[in-house]
CSV table of C-alpha atoms and ligand atoms in Angstrom, one decimal:
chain,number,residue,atom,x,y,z
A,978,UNK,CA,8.3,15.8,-18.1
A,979,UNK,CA,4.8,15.7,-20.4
A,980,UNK,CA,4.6,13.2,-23.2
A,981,UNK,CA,5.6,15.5,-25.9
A,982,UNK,CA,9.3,15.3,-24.5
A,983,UNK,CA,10.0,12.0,-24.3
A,984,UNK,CA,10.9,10.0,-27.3
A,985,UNK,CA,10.5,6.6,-28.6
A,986,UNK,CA,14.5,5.4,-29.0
A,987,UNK,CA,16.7,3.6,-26.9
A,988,UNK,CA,19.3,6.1,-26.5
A,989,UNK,CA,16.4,8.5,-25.0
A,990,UNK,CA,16.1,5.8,-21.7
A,991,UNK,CA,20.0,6.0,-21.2
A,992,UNK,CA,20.2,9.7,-21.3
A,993,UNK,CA,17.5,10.4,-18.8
A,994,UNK,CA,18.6,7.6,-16.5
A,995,UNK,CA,22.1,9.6,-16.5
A,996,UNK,CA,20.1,12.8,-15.7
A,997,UNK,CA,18.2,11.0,-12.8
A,998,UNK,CA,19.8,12.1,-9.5
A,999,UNK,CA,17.7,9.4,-7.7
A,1000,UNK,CA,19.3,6.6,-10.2
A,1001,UNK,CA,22.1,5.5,-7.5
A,1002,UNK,CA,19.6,3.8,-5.4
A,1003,UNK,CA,19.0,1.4,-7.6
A,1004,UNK,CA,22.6,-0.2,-5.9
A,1005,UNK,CA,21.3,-0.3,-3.2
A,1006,UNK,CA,18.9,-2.9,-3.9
A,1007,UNK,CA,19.6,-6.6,-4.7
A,1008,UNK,CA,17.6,-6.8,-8.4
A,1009,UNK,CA,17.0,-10.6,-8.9
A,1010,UNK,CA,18.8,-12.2,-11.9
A,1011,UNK,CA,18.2,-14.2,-15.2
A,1012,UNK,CA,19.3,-17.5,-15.4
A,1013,UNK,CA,22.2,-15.9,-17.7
A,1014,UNK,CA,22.7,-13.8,-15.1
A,1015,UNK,CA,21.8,-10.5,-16.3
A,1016,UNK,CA,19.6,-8.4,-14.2
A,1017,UNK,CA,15.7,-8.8,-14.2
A,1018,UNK,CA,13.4,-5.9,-15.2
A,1019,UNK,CA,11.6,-6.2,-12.2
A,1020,UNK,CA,8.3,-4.3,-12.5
A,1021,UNK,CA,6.3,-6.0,-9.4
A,1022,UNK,CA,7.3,-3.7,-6.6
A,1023,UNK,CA,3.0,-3.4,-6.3
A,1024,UNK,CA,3.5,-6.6,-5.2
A,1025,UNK,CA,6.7,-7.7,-3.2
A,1026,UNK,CA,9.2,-4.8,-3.2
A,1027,UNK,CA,12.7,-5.5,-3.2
A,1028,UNK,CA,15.7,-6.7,-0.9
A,1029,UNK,CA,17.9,-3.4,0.1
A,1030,UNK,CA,21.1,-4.4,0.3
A,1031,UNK,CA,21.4,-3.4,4.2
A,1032,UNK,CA,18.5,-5.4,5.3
A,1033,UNK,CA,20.5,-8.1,6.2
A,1034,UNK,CA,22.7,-5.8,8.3
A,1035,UNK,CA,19.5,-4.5,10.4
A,1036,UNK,CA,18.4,-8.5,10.8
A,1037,UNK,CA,21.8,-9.7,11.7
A,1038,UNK,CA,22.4,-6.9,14.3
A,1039,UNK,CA,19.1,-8.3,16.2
A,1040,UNK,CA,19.9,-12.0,15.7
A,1041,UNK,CA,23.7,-11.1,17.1
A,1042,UNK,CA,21.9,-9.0,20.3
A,1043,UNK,CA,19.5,-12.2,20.7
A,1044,UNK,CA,22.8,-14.2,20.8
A,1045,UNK,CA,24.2,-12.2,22.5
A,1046,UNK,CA,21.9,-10.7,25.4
A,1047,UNK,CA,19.1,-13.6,25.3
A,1048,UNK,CA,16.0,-11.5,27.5
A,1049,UNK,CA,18.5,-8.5,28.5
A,1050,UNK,CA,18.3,-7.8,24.5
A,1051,UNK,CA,14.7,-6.1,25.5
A,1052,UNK,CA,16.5,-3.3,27.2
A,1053,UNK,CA,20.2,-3.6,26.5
A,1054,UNK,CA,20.5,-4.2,22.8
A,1055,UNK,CA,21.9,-1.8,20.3
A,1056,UNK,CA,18.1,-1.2,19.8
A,1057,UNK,CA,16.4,-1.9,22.7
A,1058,UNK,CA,13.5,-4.2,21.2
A,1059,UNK,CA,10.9,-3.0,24.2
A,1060,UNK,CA,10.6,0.2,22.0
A,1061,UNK,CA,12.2,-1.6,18.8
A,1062,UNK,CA,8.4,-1.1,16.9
A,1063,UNK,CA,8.6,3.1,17.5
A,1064,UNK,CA,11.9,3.1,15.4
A,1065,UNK,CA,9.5,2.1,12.3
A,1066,UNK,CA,6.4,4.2,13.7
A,1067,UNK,CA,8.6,7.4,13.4
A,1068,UNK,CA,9.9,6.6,10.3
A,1069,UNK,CA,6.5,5.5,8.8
A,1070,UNK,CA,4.6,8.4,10.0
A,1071,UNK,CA,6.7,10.7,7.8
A,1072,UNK,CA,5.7,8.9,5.1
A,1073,UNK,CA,2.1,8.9,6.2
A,1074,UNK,CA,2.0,12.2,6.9
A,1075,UNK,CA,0.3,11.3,10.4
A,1076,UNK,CA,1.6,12.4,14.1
A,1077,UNK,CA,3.7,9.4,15.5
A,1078,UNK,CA,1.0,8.7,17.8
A,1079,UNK,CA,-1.1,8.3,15.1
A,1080,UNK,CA,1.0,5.1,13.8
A,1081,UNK,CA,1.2,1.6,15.0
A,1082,UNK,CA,3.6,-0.8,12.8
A,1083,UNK,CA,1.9,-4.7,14.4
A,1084,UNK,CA,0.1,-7.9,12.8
A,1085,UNK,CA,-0.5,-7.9,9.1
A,1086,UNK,CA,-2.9,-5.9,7.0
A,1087,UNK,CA,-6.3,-7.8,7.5
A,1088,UNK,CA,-5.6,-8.6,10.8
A,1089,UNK,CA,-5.3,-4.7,11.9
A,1090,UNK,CA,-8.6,-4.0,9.2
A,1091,UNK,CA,-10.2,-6.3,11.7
A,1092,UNK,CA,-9.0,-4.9,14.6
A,1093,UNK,CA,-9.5,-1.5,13.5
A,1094,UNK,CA,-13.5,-2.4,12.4
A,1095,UNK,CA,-13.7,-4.0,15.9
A,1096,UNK,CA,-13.9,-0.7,16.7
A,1097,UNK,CA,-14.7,1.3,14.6
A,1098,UNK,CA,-17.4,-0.8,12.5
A,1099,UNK,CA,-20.5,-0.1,15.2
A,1100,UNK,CA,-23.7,-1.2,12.9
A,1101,UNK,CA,-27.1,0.1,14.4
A,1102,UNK,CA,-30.4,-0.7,12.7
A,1103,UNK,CA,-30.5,2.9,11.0
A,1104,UNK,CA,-26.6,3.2,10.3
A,1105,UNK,CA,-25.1,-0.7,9.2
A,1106,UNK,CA,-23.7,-0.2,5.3
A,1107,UNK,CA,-20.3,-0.7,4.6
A,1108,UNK,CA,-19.5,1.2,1.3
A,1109,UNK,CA,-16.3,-0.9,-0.6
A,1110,UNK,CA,-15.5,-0.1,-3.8
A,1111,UNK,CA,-17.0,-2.7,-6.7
A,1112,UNK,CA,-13.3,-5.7,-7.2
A,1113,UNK,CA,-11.5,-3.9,-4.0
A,1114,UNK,CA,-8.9,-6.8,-2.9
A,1115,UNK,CA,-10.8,-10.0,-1.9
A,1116,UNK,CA,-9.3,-10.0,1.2
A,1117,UNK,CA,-11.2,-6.9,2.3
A,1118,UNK,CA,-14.2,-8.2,0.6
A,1119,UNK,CA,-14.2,-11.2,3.2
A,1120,UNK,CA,-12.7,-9.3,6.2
A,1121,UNK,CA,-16.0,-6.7,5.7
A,1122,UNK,CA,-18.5,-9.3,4.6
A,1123,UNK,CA,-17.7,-11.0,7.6
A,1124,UNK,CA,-17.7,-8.1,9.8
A,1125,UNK,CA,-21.2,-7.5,8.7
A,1126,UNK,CA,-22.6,-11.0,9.2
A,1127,UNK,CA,-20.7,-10.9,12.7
A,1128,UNK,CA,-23.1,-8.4,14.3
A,1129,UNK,CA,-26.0,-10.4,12.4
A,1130,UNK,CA,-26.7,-8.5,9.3
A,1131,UNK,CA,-27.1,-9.4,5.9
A,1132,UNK,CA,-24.6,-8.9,3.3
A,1133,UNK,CA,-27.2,-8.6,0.6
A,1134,UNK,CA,-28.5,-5.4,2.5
A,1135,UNK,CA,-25.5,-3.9,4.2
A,1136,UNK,CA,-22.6,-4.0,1.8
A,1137,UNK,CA,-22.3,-1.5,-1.3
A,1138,UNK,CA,-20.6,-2.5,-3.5
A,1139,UNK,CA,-20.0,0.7,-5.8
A,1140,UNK,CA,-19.3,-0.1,-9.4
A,1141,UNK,CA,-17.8,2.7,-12.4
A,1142,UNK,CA,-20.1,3.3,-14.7
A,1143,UNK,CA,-20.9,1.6,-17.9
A,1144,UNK,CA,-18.0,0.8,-20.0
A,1145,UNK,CA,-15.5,2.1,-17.6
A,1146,UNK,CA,-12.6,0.8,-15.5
A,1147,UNK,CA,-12.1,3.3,-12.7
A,1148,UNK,CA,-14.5,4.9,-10.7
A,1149,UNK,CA,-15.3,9.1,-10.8
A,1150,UNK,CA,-15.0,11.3,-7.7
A,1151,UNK,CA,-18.0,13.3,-8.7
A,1152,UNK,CA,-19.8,9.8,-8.5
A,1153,UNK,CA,-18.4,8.5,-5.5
A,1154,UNK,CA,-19.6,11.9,-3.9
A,1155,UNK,CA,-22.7,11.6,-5.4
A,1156,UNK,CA,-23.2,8.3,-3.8
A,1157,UNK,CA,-22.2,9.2,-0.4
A,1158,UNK,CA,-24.3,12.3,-0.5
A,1159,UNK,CA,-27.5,9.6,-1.3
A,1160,UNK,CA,-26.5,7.0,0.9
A,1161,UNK,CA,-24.6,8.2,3.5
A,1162,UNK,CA,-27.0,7.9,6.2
A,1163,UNK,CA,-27.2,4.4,6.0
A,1164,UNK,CA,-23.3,4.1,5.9
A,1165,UNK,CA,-21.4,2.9,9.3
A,1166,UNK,CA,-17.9,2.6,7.2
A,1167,UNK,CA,-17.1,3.7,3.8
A,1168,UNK,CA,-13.8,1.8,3.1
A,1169,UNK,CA,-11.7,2.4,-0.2
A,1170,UNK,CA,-8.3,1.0,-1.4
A,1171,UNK,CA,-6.1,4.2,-1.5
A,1172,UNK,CA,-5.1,3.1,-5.1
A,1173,UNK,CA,-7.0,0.2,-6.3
A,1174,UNK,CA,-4.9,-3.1,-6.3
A,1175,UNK,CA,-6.2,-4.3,-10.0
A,1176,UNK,CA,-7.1,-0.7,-12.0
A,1177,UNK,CA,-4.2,1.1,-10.2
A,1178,UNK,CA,-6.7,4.2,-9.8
A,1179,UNK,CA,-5.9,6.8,-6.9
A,1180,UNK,CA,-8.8,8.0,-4.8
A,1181,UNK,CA,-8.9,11.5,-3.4
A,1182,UNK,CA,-9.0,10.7,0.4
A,1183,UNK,CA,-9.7,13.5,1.2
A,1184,UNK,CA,-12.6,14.6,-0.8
A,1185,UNK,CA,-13.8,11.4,0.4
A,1186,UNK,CA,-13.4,11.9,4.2
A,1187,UNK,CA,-14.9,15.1,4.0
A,1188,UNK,CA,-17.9,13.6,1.7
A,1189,UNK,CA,-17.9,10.6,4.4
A,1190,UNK,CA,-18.1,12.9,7.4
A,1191,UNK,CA,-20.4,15.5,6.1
A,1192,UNK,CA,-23.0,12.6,6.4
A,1193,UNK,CA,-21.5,10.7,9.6
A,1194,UNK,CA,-20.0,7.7,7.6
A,1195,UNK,CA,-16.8,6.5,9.6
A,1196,UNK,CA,-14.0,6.6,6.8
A,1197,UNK,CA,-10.8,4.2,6.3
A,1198,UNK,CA,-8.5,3.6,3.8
A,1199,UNK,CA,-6.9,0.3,2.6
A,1200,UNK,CA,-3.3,1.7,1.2
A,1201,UNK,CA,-1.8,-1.6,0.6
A,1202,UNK,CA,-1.1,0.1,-2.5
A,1203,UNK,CA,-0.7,4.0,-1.5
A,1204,UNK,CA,1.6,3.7,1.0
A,1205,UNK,CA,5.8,4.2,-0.4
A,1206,UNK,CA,3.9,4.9,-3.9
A,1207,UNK,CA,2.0,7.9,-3.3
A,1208,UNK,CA,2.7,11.0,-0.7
A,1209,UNK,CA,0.3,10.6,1.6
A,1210,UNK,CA,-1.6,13.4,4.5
A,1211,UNK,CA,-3.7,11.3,6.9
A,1212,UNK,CA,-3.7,13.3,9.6
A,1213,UNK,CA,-4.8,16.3,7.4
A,1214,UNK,CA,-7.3,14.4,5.4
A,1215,UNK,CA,-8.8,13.3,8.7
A,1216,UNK,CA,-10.0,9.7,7.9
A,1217,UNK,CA,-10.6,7.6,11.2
A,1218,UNK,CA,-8.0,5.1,10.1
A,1219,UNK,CA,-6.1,3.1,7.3
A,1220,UNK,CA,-4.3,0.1,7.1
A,1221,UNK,CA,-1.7,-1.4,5.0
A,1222,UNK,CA,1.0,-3.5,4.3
A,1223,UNK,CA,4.7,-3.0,4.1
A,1224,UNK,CA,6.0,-5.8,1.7
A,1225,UNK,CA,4.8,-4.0,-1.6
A,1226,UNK,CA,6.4,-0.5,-2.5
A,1227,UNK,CA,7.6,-0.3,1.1
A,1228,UNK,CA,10.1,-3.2,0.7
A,1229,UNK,CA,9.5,-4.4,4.2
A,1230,UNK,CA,10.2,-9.1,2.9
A,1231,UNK,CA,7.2,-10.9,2.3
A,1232,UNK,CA,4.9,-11.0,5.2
A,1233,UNK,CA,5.9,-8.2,6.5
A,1234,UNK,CA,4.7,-6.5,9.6
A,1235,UNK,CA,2.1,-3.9,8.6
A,1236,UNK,CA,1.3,-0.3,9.8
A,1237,UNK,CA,-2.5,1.0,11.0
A,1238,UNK,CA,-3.2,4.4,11.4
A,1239,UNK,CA,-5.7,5.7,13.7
A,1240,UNK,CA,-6.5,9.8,13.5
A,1241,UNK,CA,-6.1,11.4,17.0
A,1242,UNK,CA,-9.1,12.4,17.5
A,1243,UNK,CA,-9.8,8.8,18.7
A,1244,UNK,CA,-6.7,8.3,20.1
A,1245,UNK,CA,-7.9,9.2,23.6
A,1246,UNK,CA,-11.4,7.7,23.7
A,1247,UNK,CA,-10.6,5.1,25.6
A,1248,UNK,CA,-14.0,3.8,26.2
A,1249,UNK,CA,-13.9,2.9,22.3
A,1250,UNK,CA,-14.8,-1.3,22.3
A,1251,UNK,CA,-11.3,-3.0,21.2
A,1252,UNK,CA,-10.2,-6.1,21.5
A,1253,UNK,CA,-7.4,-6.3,23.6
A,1254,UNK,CA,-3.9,-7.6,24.2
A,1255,UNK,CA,-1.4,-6.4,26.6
A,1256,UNK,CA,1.2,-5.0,24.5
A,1257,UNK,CA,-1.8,-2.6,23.8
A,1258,UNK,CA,-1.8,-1.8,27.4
A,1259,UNK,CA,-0.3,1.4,29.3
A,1260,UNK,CA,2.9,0.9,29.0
A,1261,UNK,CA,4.1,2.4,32.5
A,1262,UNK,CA,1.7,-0.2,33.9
A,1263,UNK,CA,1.9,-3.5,31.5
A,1264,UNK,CA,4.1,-4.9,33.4
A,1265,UNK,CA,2.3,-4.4,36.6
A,1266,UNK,CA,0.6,-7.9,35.6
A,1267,UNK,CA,-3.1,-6.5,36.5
A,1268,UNK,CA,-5.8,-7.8,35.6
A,1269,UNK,CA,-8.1,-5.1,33.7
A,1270,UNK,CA,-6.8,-3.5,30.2
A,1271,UNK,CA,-5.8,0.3,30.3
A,1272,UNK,CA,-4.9,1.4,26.9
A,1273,UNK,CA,-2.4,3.0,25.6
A,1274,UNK,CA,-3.1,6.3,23.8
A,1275,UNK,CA,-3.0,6.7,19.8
A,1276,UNK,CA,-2.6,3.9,17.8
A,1277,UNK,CA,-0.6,1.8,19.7
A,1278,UNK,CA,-3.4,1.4,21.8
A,1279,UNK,CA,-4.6,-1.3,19.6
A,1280,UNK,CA,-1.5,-3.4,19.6
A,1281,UNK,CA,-1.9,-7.2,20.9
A,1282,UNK,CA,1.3,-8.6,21.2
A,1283,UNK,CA,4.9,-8.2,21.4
A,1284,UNK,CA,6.1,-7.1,18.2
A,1285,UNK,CA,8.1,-9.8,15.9
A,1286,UNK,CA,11.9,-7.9,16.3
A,1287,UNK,CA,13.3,-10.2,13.3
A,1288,UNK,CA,10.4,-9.4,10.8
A,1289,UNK,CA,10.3,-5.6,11.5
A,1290,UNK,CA,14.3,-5.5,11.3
A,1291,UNK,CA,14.3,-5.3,7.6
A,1292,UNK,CA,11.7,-2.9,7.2
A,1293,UNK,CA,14.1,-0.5,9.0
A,1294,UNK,CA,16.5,-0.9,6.2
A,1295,UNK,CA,14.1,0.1,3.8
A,1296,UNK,CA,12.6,3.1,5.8
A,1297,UNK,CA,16.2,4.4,5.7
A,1298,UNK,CA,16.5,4.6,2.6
A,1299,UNK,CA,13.0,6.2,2.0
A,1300,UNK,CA,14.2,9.1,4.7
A,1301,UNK,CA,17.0,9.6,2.4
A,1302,UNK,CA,15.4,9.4,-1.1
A,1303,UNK,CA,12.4,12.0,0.2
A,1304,UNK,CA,9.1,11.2,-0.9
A,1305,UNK,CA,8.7,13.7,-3.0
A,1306,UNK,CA,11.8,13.4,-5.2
A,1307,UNK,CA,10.1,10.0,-5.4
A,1308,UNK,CA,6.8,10.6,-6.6
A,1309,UNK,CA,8.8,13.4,-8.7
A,1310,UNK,CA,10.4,10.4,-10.5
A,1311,UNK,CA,7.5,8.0,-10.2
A,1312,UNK,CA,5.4,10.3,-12.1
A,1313,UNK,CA,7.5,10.4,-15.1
A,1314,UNK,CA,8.7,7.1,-15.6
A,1315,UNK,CA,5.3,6.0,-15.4
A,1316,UNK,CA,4.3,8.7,-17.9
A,1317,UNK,CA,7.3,7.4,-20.1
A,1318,UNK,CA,5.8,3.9,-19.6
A,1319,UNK,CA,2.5,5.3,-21.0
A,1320,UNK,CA,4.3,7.1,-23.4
A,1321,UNK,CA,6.1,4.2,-25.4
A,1322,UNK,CA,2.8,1.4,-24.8
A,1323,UNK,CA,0.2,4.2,-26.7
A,1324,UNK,CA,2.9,4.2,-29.2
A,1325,UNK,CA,2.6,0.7,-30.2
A,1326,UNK,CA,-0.8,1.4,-31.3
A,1327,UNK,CA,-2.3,-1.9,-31.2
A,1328,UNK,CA,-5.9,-2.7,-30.4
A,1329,UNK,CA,-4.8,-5.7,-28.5
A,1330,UNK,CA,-4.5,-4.4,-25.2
A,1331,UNK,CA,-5.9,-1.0,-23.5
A,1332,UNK,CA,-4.6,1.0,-20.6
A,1333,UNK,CA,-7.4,1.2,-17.7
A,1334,UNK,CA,-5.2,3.1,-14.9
A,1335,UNK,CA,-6.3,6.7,-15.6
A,1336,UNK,CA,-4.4,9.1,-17.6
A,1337,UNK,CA,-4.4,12.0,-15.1
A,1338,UNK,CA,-0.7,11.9,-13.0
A,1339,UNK,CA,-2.8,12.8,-9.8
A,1340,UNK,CA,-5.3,9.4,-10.2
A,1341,UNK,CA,-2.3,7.4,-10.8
A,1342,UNK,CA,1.2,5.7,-8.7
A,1343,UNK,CA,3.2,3.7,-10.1
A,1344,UNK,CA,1.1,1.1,-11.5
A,1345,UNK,CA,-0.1,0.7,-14.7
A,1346,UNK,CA,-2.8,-1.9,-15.4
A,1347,UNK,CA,-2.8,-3.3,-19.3
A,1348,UNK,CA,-5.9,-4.8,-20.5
A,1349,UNK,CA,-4.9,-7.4,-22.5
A,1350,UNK,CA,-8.1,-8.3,-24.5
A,1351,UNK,CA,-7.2,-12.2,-26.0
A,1352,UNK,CA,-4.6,-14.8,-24.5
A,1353,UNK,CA,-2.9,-12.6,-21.7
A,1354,UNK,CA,-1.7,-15.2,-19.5
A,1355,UNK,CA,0.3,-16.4,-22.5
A,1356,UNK,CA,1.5,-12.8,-23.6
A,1357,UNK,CA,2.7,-12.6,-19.5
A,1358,UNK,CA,4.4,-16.3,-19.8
A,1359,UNK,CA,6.5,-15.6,-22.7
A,1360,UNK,CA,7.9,-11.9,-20.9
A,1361,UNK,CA,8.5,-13.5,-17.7
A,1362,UNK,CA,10.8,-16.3,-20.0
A,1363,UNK,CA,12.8,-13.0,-21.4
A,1364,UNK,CA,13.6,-11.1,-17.7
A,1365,UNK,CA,10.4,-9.2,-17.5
A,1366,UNK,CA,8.7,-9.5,-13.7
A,1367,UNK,CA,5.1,-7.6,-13.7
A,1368,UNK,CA,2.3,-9.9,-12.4
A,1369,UNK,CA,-1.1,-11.0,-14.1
A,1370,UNK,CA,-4.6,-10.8,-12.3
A,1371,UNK,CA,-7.4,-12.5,-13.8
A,1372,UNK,CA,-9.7,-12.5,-15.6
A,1373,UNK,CA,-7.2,-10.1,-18.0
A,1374,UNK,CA,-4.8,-7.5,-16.4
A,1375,UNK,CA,-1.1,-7.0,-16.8
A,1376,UNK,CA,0.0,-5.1,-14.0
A,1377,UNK,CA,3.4,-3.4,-14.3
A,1378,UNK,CA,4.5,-0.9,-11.6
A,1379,UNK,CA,8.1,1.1,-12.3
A,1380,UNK,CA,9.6,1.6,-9.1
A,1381,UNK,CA,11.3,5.1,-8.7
A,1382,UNK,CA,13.6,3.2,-6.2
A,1383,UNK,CA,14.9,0.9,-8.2
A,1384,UNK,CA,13.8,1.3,-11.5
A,1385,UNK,CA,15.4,2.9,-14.7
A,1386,UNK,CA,13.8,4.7,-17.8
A,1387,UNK,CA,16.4,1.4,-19.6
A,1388,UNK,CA,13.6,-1.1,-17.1
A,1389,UNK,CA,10.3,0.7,-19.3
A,1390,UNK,CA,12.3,0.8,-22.2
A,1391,UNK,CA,13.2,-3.1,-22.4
A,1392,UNK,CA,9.7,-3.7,-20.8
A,1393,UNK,CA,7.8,-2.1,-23.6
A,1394,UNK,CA,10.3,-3.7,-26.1
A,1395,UNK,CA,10.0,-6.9,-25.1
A,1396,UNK,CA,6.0,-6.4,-24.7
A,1397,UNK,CA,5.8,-4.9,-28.4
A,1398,UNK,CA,7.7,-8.6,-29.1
A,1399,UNK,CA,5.2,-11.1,-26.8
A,1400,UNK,CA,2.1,-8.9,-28.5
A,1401,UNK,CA,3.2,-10.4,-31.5
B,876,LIG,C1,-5.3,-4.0,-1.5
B,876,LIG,C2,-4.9,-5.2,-0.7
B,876,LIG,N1,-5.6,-5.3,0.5
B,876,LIG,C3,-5.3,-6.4,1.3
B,876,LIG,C4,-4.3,-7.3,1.0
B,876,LIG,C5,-4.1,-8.4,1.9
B,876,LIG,O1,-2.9,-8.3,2.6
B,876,LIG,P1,-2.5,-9.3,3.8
B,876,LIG,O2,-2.3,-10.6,3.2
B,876,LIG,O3,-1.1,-8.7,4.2
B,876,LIG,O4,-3.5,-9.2,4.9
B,876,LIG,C6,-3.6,-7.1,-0.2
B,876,LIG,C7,-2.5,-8.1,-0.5
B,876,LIG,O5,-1.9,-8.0,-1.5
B,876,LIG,C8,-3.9,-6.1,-1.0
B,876,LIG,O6,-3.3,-5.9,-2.2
């Protein structure tokens, strides 16, 4: 729906929530509560996603086959835990759009970017650059920085760090292309966040592989943000791999176990350095006990240990219900309540604050990014107090991120109400 349809009243919200064929899985979620009891609008799913309702289902049926079966669980549970992590790697790679060989579902996010530039990070005198975008996460910041200084280079030399231009928020293709068209030969990794965590800007991945490999740049993603937000095609786009984590818009409980994707193209060089664990060994022969690593092919070829059964439980809960919703009745409905969002915050018209997550649907997920330009911290004080759940990065961002899980057009509605209020 385009911005000329929607309209400013209350009464607008209700009637499109009735219209929303994806509005019943909203139940299906627990939505945390005010102290009077009523529900939260939660807007932080960029964050920590929500409870589903089942998740304690999927977690009690492993703690009841543990009871139940002690070791024997591994091969006689309802879901045999030896294969327990493939359940998620099927599920996930749908989502991905990658080949489920492609998908391994182990450790958390900077552990696997680590892993992953193990082997894939190979500096040589001629080729050492890692290309970052300029505020990507500070975790990535110091996972690469330390990468570099690990094979005894110098951050000042090998890390670009590549800003927007003047005056802007969010970075354009035609300059990232540029840059990587300059640079590129110097470049051993260019790696983006799929959607920036504080702008909420979507990069093109796949005019970036193909910029990336035109000049023989390794090229890896960071979708802590993409992933259950956008549709995603990483096999198609062909990046060498991504990582990301599944306790933001893929609901997974804090801490969740993440997912790593490695294209297949690599998947059988098995003379690619790696650091090693067994769980990452040929499974026909792990338990063999020998002595020298064989890996596995594809991506779980990088795994280290046995996978943590109770954390990767709930995730399965929520992977259901992304099966069922479809990702792109999702991003149907992501895209419009986020242009509703959009919609009722231009119509405030105040010069306090400024939207810097672009305009364009296709540079966009869920998130929007509010530049609050005098006492934000405040402004996002006094809506958490009234219900309202986004988050606040500093040094001045109000990041709000409508859900199409779980989130109504009523949520933006009483969102932008209440934020018309705090402005005030
Ligand atoms: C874009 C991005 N990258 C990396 C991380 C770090 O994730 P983890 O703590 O799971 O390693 C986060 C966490 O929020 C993030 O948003």
């Amino acid at each position: 729906m385009s911005h000329t349809q929607f309209r400013t009243n209350r009464e607008f919200a209700a009637t499109m929530d009735e219209g929303d064929p994806l509005a019943h899985f909203r139940q299906r979620f627990h939505i945390p509560k005010t102290e009077n009891g009523e529900d939260c609008t939660y807007l932080c799913g960029h964050s920590l996603g929500l409870q589903p309702k089942t998740a304690k289902a999927y977690l009690e049926q492993e703690l009841d086959d543990w009871a139940r079966l002690g070791v024997q669980g591994h091969f006689h549970g309802k879901n045999p835990w030896l294969p327990y992590h493939r359940l998620l790697a099927e599920q996930t790679s749908a989502l991905a759009g990658a080949e489920p060989g492609e998908i391994v579902v182990m450790n958390s996010l900077t552990m696997n970017l680590h892993l992953m530039m193990a082997s894939f990070y190979r500096p040589s005198l001629q080729r050492h650059k890692i290309l970052i975008e300029h505020g990507a996460f500070p975790s990535d910041q110091y996972a690469v920085k330390s990468q570099i200084r690990f094979h005894h280079f110098d951050v000042a030399e090998s890390l670009f760090d590549l800003s927007p231009r003047a005056g802007e928020s969010c970075l354009r293709d035609e300059d990232i292309d540029e840059f990587i068209e300059r640079e590129g030969e110097s470049i051993a990794l260019i790696l983006l966040g799929g959607v920036n965590y504080a702008t909420g800007q979507v990069f093109d991945l796949e005019r970036v592989t193909k910029a990336g490999h035109k000049k023989g740049c390794i090229v890896a993603f960071d979708l802590a943000h993409a992933a259950g937000n956008v549709p995603l095609r990483l096999h198609e786009c062909g990046a060498d791999f991504a990582v990301w984590c599944s306790y933001k818009y893929l609901n997974g409980g804090p801490g969740c176990v993440a997912g790593c994707f490695v294209h297949e193209r690599h998947s059988r060089s098995l003379d690619l350095p790696r650091f090693a664990g067994w769980w990452g060994h040929d499974e026909h022969t792990r338990f063999h006990m020998g002595p020298d690593f064989r890996p596995m092919l594809g991506a779980e070829g990088w795994q280290l240990s046995n996978p943590p059964i109770l954390a990767l439980a709930p995730l399965r809960a929520s992977m259901e219900i992304f099966s069922e919703a479809g990702m792109e009745r999702l991003r149907a409905k992501s895209l419009s309540l986020t242009s509703y969002m959009e919609f009722l915050l231009r119509a405030i018209d105040s010069p306090k604050f400024s939207i810097i997550t672009p305009p364009q649907e296709q540079r966009r997920g869920a998130q929007l990014s509010i530049q609050i330009h005098n006492r934000g911290r405040e402004l996002c004080d006094r809506l958490t107090a009234r219900g309202v759940i986004g988050d606040w990065r500093e040094p001045n961002v109000y990041r709000v991120a409508p859900v199409p899980l779980y989130n109504s057009y009523s949520d933006v509605y009483r969102f932008v109400h209440l934020f018309q209020e705090a402005l005030q």
